XYZ file of C-alpha atoms in Angstrom:
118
model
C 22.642 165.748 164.923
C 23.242 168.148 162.014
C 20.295 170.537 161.987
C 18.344 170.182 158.823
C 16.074 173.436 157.087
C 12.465 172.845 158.029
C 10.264 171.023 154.697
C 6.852 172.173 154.214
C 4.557 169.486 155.754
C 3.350 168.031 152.121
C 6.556 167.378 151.654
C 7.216 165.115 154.120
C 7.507 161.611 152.844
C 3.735 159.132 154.099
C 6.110 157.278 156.504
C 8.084 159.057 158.740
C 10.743 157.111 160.170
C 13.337 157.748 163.428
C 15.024 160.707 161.202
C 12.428 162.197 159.867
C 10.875 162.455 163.885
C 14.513 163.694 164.711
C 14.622 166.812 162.526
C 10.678 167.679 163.069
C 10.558 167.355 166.680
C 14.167 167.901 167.105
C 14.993 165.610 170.113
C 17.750 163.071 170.387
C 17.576 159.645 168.311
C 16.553 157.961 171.601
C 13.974 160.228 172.506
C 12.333 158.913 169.390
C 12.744 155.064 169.950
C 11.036 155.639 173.434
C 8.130 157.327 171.473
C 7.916 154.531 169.159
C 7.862 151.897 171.755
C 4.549 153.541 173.881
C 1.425 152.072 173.021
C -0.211 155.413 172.310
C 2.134 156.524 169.589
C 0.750 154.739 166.589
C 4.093 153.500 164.674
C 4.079 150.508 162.804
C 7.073 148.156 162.646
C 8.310 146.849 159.426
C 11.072 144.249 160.561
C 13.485 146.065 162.816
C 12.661 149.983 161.273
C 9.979 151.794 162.996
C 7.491 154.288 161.050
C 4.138 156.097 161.282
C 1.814 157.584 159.140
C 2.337 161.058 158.335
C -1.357 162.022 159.162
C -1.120 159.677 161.940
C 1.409 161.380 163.346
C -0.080 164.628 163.300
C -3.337 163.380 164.770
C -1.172 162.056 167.907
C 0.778 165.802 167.862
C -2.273 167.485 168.339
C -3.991 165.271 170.701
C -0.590 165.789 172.611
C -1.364 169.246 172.155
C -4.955 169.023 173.632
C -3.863 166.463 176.682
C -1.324 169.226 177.478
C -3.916 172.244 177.441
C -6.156 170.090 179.365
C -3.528 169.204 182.154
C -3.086 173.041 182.766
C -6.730 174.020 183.023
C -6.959 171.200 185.198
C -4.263 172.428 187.898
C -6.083 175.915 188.260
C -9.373 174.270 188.563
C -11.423 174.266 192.046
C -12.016 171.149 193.347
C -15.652 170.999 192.281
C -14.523 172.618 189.119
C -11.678 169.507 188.580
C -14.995 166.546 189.145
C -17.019 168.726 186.015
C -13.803 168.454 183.974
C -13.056 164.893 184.513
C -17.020 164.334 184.180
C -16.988 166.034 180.491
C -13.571 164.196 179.739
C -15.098 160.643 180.109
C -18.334 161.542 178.440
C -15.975 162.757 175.615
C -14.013 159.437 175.610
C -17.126 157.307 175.773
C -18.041 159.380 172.625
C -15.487 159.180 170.710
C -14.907 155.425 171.160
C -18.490 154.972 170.348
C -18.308 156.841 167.347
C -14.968 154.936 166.269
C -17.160 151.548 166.913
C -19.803 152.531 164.401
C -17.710 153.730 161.853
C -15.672 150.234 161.979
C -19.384 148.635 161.865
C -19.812 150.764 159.060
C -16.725 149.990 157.311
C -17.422 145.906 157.659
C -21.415 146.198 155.861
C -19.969 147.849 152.977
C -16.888 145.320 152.778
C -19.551 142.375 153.075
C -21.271 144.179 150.702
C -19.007 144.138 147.906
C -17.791 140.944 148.659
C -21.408 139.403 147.899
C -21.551 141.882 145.034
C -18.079 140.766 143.637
């Protein structure tokens, strides 16, 4: 792969495709097809190309970036110490899916909404 100059991040195009991933993260082609293949990388597939959304893409970078801090806390963590973490992880999960839940019940009143208004 011929190494490319970094682009500032705005001027990345909104879907990143297999080359775009190549020169940011600046692994090998089929590094990338194994990323877009795992259910938690959020690519879309439009016929045989693979993309995903430039913000999503971030989003999964730095939750990558959190799992990874978390994983070496973890390891240096007593044993009681490791049961608090995984405690406060779950209660974080249940959380966040929660508050993903509400915001999609959210999101379907105001589209009823304006569909009655309309």
């Amino acid at each position: 792969m011929k190494k490319e100059k970094a682009r500032q991040w705005q001027n990345e195009p909104l879907l990143l495709d297999a080359k775009d991933l190549q020169r940011i993260l600046r692994i090998n082609k089929n590094h990338i097809y194994r990323l877009f293949k795992q259910a938690s990388f959020p690519s879309i597939q439009i016929g045989k190309r693979y993309v995903i959304e430039k913000n999503n893409f971030r989003e999964w970078l730095n939750q990558q970036s959190r799992k990874n801090e978390f994983i070496s806390s973890y390891k240096t963590l007593t044993p009681d110490e490791q049961k608090l973490y995984e405690k406060a992880f779950w209660e974080a999960v249940k959380f966040l899916k929660d508050r993903e839940a509400e915001q999609h019940d959210r999101r379907e009143k105001v589209a009823k909404l304006f569909s009655e208004t309309g």
